[in-house]
mmCIF file of C-alpha atoms and ligand atoms in Angstrom:
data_model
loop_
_atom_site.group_PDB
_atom_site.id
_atom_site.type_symbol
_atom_site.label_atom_id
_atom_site.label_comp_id
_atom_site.label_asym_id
_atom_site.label_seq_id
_atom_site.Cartn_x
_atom_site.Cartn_y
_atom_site.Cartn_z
ATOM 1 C CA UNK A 1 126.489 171.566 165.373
ATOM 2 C CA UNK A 2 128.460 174.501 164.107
ATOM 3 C CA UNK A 3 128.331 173.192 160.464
ATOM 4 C CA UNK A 4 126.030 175.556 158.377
ATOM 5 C CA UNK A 5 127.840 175.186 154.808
ATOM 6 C CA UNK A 6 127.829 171.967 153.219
ATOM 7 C CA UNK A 7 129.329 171.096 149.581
ATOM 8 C CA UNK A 8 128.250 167.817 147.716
ATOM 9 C CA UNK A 9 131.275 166.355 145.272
ATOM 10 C CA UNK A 10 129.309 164.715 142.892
ATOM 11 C CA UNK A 11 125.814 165.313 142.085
ATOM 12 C CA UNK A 12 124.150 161.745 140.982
ATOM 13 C CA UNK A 13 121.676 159.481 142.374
ATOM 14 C CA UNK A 14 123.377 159.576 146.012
ATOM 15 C CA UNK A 15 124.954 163.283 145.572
ATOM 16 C CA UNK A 16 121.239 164.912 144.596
ATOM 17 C CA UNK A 17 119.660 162.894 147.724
ATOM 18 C CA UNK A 18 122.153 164.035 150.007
ATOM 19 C CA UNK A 19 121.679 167.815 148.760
ATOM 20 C CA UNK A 20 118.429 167.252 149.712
ATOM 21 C CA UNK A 21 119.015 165.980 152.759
ATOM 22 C CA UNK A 22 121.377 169.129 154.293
ATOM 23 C CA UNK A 23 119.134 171.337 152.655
ATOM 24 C CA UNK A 24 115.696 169.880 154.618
ATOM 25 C CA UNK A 25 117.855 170.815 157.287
ATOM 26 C CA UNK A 26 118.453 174.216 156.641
ATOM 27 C CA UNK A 27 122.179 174.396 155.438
ATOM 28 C CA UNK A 28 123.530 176.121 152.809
ATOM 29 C CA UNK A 29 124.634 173.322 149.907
ATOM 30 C CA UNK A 30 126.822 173.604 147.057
ATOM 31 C CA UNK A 31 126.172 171.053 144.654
ATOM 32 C CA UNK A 32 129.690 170.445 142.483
ATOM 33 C CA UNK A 33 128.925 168.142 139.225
ATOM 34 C CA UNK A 34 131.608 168.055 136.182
ATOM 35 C CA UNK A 35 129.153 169.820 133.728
ATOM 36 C CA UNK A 36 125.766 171.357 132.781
ATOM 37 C CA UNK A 37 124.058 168.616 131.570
ATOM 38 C CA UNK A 38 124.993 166.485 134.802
ATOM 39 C CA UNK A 39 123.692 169.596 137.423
ATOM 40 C CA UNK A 40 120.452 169.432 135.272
ATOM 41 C CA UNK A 41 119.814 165.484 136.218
ATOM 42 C CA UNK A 42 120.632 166.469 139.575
ATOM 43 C CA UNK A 43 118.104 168.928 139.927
ATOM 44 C CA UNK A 44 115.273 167.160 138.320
ATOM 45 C CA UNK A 45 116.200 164.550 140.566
ATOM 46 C CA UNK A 46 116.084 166.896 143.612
ATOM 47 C CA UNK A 47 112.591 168.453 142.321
ATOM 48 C CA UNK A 48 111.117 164.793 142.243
ATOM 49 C CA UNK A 49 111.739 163.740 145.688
ATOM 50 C CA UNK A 50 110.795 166.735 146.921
ATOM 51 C CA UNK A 51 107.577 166.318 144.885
ATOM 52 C CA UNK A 52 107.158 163.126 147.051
ATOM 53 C CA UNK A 53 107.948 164.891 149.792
ATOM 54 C CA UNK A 54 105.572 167.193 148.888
ATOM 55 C CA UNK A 55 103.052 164.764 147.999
ATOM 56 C CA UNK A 56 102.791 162.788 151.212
ATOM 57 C CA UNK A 57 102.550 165.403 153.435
ATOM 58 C CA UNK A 58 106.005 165.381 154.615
ATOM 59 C CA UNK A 59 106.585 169.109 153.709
ATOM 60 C CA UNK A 60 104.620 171.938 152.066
ATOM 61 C CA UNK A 61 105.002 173.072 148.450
ATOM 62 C CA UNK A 62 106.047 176.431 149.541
ATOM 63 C CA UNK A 63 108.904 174.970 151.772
ATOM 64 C CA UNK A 64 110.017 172.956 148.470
ATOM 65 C CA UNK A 65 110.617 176.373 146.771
ATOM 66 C CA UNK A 66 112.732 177.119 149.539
ATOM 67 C CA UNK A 67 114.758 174.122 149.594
ATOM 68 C CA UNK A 68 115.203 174.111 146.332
ATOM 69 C CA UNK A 69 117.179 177.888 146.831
ATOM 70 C CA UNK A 70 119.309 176.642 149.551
ATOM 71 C CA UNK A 71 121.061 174.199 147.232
ATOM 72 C CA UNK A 72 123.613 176.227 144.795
ATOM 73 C CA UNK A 73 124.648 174.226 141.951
ATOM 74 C CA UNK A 74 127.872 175.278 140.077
ATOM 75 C CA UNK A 75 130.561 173.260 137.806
ATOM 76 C CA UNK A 76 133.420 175.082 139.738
ATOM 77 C CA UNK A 77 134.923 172.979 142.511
ATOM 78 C CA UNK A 78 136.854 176.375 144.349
ATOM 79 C CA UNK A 79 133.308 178.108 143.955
ATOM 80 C CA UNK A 80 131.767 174.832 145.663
ATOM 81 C CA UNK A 81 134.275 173.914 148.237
ATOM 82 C CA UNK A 82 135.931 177.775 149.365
ATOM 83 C CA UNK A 83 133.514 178.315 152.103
ATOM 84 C CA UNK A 84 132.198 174.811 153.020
ATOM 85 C CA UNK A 85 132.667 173.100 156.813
ATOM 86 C CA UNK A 86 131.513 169.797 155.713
ATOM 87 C CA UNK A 87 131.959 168.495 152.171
ATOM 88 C CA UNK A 88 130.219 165.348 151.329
ATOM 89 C CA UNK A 89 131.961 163.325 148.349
ATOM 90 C CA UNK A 90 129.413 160.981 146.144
ATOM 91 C CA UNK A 91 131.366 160.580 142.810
ATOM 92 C CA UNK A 92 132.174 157.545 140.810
ATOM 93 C CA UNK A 93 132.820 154.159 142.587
ATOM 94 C CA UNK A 94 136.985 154.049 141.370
ATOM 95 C CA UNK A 95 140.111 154.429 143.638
ATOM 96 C CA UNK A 96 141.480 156.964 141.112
ATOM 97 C CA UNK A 97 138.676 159.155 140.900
ATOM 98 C CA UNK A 98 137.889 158.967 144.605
ATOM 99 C CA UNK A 99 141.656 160.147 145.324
ATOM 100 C CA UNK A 100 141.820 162.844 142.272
ATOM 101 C CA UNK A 101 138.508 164.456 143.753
ATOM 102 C CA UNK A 102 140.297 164.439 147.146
ATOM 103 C CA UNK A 103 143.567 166.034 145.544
ATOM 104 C CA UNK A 104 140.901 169.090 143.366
ATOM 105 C CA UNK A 105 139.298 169.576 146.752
ATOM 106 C CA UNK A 106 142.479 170.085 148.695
ATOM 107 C CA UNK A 107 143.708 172.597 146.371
ATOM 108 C CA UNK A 108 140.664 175.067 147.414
ATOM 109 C CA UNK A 109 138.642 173.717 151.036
ATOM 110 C CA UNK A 110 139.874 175.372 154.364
ATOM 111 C CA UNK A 111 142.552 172.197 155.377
ATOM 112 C CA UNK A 112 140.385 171.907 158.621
ATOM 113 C CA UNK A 113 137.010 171.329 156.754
ATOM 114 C CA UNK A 114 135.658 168.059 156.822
ATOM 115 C CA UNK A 115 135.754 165.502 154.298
ATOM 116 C CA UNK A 116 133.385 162.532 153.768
ATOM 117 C CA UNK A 117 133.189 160.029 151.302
ATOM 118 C CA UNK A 118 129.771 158.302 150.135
ATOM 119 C CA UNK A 119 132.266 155.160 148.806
ATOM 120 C CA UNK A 120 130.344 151.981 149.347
ATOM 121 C CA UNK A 121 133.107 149.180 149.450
ATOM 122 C CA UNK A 122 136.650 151.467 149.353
ATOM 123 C CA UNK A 123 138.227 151.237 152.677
ATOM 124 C CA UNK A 124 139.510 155.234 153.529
ATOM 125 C CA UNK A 125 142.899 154.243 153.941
ATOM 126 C CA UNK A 126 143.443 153.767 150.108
ATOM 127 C CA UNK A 127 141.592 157.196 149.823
ATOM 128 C CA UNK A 128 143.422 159.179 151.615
ATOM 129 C CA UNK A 129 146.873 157.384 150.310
ATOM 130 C CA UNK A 130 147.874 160.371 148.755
ATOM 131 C CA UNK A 131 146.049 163.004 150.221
ATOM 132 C CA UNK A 132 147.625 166.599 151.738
ATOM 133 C CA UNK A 133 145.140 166.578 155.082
ATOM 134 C CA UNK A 134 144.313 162.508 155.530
ATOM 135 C CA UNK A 135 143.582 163.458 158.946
ATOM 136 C CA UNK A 136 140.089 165.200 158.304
ATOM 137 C CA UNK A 137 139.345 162.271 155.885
ATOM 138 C CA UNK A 138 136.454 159.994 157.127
ATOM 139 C CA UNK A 139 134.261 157.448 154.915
ATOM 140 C CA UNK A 140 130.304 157.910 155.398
ATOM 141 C CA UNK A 141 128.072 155.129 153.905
ATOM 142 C CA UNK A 142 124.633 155.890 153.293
ATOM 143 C CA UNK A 143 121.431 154.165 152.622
ATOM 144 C CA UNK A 144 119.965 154.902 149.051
ATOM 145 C CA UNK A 145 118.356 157.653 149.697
ATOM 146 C CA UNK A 146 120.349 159.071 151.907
ATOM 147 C CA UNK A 147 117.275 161.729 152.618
ATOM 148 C CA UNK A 148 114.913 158.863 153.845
ATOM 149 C CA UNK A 149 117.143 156.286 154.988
ATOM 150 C CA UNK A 150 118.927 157.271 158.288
ATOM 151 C CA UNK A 151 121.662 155.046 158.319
ATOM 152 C CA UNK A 152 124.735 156.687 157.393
ATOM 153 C CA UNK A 153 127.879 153.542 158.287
ATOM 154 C CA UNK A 154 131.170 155.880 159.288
ATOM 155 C CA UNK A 155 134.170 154.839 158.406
ATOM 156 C CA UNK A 156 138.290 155.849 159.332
ATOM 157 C CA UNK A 157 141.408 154.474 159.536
ATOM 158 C CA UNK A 158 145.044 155.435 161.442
ATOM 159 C CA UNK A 159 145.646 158.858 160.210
ATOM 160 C CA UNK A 160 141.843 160.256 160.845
ATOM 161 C CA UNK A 161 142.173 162.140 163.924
ATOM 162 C CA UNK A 162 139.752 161.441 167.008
ATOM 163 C CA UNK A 163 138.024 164.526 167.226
ATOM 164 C CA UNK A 164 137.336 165.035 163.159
ATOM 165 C CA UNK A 165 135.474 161.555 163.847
ATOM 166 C CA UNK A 166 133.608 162.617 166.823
ATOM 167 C CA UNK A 167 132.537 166.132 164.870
ATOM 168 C CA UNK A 168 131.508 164.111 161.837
ATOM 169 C CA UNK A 169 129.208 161.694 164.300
ATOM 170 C CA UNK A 170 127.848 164.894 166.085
ATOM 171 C CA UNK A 171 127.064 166.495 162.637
ATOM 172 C CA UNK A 172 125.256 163.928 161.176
ATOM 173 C CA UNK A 173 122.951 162.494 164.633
ATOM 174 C CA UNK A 174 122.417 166.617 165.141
ATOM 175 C CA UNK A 175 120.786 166.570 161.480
ATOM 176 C CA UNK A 176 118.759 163.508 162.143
ATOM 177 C CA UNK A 177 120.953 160.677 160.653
ATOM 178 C CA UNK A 178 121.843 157.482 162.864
ATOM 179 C CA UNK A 179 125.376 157.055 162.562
ATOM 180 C CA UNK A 180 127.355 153.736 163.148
ATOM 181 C CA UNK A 181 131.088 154.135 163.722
ATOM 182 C CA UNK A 182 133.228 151.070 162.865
ATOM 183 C CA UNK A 183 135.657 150.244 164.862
ATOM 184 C CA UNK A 184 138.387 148.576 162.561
ATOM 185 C CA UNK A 185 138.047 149.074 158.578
ATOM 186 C CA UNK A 186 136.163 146.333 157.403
ATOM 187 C CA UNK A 187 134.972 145.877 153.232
ATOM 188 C CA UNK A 188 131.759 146.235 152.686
ATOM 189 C CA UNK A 189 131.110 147.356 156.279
ATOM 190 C CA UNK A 190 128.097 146.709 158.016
ATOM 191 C CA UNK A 191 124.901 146.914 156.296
ATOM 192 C CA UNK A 192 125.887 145.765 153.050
ATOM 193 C CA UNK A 193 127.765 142.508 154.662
ATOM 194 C CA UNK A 194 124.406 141.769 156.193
ATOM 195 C CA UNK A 195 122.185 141.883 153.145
ATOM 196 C CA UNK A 196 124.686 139.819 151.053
ATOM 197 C CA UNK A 197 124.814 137.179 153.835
ATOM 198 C CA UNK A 198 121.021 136.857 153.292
ATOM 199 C CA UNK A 199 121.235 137.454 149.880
ATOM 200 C CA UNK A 200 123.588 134.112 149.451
ATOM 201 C CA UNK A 201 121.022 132.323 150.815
ATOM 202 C CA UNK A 202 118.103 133.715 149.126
ATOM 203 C CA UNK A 203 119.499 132.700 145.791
ATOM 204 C CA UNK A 204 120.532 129.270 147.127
ATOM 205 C CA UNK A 205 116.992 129.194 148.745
ATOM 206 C CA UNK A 206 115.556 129.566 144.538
ATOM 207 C CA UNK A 207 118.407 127.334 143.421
ATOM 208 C CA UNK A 208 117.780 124.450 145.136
ATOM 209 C CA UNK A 209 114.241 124.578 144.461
ATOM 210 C CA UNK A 210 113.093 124.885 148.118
ATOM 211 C CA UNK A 211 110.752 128.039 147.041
ATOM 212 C CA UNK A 212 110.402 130.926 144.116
ATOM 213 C CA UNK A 213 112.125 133.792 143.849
ATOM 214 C CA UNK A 214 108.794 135.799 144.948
ATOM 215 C CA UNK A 215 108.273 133.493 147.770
ATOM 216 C CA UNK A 216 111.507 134.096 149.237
ATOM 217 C CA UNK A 217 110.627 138.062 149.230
ATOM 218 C CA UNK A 218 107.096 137.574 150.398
ATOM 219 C CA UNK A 219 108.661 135.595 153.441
ATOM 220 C CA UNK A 220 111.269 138.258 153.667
ATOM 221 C CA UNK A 221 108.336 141.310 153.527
ATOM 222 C CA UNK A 222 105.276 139.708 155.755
ATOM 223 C CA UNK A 223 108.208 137.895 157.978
ATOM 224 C CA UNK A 224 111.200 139.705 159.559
ATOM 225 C CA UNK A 225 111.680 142.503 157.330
ATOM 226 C CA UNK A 226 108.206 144.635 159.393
ATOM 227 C CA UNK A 227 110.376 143.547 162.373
ATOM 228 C CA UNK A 228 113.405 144.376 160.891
ATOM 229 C CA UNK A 229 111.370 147.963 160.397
ATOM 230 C CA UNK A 230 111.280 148.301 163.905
ATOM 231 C CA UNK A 231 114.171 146.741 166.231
ATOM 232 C CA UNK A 232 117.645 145.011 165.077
ATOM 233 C CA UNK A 233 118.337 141.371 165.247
ATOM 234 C CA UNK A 234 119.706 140.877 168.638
ATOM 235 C CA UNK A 235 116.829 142.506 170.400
ATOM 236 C CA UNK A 236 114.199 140.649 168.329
ATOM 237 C CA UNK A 237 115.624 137.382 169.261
ATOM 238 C CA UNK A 238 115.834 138.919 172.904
ATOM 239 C CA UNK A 239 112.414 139.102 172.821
ATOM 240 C CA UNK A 240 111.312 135.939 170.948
ATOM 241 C CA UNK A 241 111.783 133.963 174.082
ATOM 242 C CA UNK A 242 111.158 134.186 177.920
ATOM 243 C CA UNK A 243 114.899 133.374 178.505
ATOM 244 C CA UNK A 244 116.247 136.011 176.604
ATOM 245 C CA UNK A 245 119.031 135.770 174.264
ATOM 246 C CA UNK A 246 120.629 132.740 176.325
ATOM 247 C CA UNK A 247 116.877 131.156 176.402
ATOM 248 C CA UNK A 248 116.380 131.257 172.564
ATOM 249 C CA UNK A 249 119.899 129.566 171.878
ATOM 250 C CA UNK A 250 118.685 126.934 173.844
ATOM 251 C CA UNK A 251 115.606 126.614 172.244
ATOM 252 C CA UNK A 252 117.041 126.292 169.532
ATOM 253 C CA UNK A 253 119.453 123.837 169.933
ATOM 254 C CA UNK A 254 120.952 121.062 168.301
ATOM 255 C CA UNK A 255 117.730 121.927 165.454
ATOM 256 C CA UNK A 256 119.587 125.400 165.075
ATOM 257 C CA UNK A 257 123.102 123.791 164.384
ATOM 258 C CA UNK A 258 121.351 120.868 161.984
ATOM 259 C CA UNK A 259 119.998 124.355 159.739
ATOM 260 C CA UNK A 260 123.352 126.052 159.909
ATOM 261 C CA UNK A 261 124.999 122.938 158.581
ATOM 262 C CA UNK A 262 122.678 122.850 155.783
ATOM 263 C CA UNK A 263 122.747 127.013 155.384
ATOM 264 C CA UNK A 264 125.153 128.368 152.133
ATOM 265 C CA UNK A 265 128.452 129.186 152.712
ATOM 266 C CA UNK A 266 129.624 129.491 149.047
ATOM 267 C CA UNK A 267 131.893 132.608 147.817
ATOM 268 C CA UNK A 268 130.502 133.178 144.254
ATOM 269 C CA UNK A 269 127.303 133.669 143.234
ATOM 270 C CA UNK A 270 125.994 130.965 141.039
ATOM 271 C CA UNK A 271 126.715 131.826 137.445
ATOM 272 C CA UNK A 272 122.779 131.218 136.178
ATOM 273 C CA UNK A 273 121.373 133.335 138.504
ATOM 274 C CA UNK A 274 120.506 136.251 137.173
ATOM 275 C CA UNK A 275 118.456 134.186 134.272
ATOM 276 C CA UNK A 276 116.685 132.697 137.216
ATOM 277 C CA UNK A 277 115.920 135.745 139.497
ATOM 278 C CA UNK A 278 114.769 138.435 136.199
ATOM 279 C CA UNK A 279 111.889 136.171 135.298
ATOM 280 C CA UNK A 280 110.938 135.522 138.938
ATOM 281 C CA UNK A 281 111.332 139.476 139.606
ATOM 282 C CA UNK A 282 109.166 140.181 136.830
ATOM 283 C CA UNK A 283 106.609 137.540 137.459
ATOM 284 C CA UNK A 284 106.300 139.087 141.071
ATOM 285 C CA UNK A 285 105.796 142.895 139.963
ATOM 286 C CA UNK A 286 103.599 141.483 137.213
ATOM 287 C CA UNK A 287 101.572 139.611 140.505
ATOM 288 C CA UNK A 288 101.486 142.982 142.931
ATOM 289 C CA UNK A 289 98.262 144.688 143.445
ATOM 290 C CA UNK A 290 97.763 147.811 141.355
ATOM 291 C CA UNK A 291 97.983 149.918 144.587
ATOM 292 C CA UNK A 292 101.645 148.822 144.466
ATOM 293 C CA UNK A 293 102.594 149.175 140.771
ATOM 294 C CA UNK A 294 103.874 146.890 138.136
ATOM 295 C CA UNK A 295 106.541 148.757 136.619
ATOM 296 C CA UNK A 296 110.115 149.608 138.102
ATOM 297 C CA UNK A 297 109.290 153.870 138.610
ATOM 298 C CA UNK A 298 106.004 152.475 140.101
ATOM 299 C CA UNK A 299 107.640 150.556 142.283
ATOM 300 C CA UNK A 300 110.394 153.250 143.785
ATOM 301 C CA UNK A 301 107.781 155.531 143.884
ATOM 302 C CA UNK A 302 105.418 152.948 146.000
ATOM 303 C CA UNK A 303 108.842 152.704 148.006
ATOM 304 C CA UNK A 304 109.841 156.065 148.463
ATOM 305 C CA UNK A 305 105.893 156.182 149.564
ATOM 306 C CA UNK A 306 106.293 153.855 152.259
ATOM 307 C CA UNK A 307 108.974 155.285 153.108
ATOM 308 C CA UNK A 308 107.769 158.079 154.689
ATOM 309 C CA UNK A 309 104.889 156.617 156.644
ATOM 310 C CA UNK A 310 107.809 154.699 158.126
ATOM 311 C CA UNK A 311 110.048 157.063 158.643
ATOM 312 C CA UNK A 312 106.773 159.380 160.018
ATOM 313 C CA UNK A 313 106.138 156.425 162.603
ATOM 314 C CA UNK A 314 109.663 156.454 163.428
ATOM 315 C CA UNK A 315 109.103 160.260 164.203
ATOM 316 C CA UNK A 316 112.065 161.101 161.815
ATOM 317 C CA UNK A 317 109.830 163.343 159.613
HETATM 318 P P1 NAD B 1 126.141 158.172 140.075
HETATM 319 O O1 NAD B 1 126.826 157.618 138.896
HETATM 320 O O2 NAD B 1 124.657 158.336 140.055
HETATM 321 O O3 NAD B 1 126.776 159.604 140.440
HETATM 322 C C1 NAD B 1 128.136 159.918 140.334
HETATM 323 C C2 NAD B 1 128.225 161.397 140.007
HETATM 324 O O4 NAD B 1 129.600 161.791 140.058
HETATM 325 C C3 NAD B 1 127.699 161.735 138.599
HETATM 326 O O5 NAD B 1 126.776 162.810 138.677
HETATM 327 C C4 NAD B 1 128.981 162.143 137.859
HETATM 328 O O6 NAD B 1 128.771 163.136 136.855
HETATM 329 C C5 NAD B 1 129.832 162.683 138.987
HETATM 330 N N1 NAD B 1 131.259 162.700 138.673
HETATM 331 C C6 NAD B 1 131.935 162.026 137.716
HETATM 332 N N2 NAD B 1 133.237 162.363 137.757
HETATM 333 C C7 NAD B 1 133.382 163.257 138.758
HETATM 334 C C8 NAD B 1 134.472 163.990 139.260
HETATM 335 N N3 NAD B 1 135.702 163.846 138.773
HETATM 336 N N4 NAD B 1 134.250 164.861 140.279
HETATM 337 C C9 NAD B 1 133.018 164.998 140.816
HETATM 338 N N5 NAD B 1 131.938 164.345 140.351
HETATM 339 C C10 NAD B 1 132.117 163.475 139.353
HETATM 340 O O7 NAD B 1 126.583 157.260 141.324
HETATM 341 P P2 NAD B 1 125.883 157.155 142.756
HETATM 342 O O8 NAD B 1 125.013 155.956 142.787
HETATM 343 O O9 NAD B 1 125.328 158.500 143.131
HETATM 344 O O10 NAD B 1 127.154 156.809 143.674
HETATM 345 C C11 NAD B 1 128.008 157.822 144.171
HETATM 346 C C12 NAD B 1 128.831 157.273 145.330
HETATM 347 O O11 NAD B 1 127.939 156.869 146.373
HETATM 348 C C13 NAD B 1 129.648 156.039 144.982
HETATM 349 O O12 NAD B 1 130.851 156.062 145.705
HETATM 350 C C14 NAD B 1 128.758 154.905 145.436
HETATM 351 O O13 NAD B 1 129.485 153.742 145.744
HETATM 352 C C15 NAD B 1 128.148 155.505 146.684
HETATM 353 N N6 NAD B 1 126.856 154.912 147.111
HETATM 354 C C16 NAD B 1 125.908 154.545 146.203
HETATM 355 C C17 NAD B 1 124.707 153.988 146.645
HETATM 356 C C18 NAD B 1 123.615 153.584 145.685
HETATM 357 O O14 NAD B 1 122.740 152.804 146.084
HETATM 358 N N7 NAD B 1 123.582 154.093 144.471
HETATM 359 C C19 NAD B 1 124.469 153.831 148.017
HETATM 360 C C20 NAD B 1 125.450 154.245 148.921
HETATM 361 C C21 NAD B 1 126.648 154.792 148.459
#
């Protein structure tokens, strides 16, 4: 790709990972954040996962030094945004901030740089409502953190053009992401559709007293999530049965349609629930082997850990 400069919009837990992300790559990253104190989260953030990084072998301590200098912080959004190619957005979660960013940004980038928004749930369309170039607007859902997870969901809607979509897939596959495009714009788009689909029927799973809140992860863990680690859904049903896809439908049968019947299909969580799944949360950290940890910072680290032996096996580090 042809993209060396990159600026992040918003330097929190998703802006800081990202940063880290174009700099492991060996771009040159402004880091935009509304003041001082917020740039200096960021970049004790940004030491920390490289000190994991660091840690587990997944780059040396001198090339954390030089990461480190490729990422330019700076509370001025014409010093962060004059020279950049690709600028990745990750401010707050609100319509009205996402579309005042957009309108500071325009006032400064080059109209044909890039511009990518981290937004979770907003569809692009309300985005870009108001915006001066809505053609080089495109949304880019990561995986927290961005600079383990691959996944990064695209996003567009009518007015992106064709070819600022295609240069925003090349950019991210040629820096080691695995993009998804979507085809229509769809809330919630992929990824996060699928875990809440599962999640409904984890907590209705606990709520119906079928099994414990730390059951229903250890089933999850030890089950289909090391699959999960490995090949999507569709192939590992392809390959649970001699006939294929077709063959495993059929296997399943009319037992397959009696679980569906009985399978959630509710719109709101249950109000209770979150008295029900703290205790049970707790009860299973308090239960995990020390090698694990038993507080919440033990626990992302232990993650973050993992991780990268995945993501090693996956020969993406
Ligand atoms: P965060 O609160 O950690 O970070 C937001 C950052 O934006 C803060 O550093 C804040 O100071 C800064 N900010 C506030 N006003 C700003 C402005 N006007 N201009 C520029 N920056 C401003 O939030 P986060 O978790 O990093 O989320 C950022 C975006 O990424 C959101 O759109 C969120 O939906 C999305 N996202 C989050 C996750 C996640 O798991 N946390 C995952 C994927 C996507």
């Amino acid at each position: 790709s042809d993209i060396k400069n990159v600026a992040c919009v918003g330097g929190g837990v998703i802006g800081s990972s990202w940063a880290i992300q174009y700099a492991l790559k060996g771009l040159h990253v402004t880091l935009y954040d509304i003041n001082d104190q917020q740039l200096a989260k960021s970049h004790d953030q940004m030491l920390r996962s490289l000190d994991t990084l660091v840690a587990h072998n997944a780059i040396t301590a001198a090339r954390k030094d030089e990461i480190i200098a490729c990422v330019r912080p700076t509370t001025s959004m014409e010093e962060a945004v004059q020279d950049a190619q690709f600028i990745q957005e990750s401010g707050p979660e609100r319509i009205e901030i996402k579309r005042s960013i957009l309108a500071q940004v325009e006032q400064y980038a080059a109209p044909d740089a890039l511009y990518a928004s981290s937004t979770s749930g907003l569809l692009i369309s309300d985005i870009v409502a108001e915006a001066l170039h809505p053609e080089r607007c495109i949304g880019a859902h990561p995986y927290n953190p961005p600079h383990l997870i691959p996944l990064v969901e695209l996003t567009r809607c009518d007015k992106t053009d064709d070819d600022c979509v295609q240069l925003a897939y090349d950019f991210y596959q040629s820096i080691g992401k695995e993009a998804v495009l979507l085809r229509k714009e769809c809330p919630g788009f992929i990824a996060n559709r699928l875990q809440l689909a599962l999640y409904r029927e984890v907590q209705d799973l606990v709520m119906r007293g079928v099994c414990s809140v730390e059951d229903v992860d250890k089933a999850l863990v030890y089950g289909p999530g090391i699959r999960w680690a490995i090949f999507g859904h569709n192939m590992i049903m392809q390959m649970g049965n001699p006939g294929g896809l077709t063959g495993m439908v059929e296997m399943l049968g009319n037992s397959g349609d009696r679980w569906l019947e009985d399978m959630a299909s509710w719109t709101h969580q249950p109000d209770n629930w979150a008295q029900v799944a703290q205790p049970g949360v707790n009860q299973e950290m308090a239960n995990f082997p020390d090698y694990i940890g038993h507080t919440n910072a033990e626990c992302i680290a232990y993650r973050d850990q993992m991780l990268i032996d995945i993501l090693k096996l996956h020969k993406k580090l």
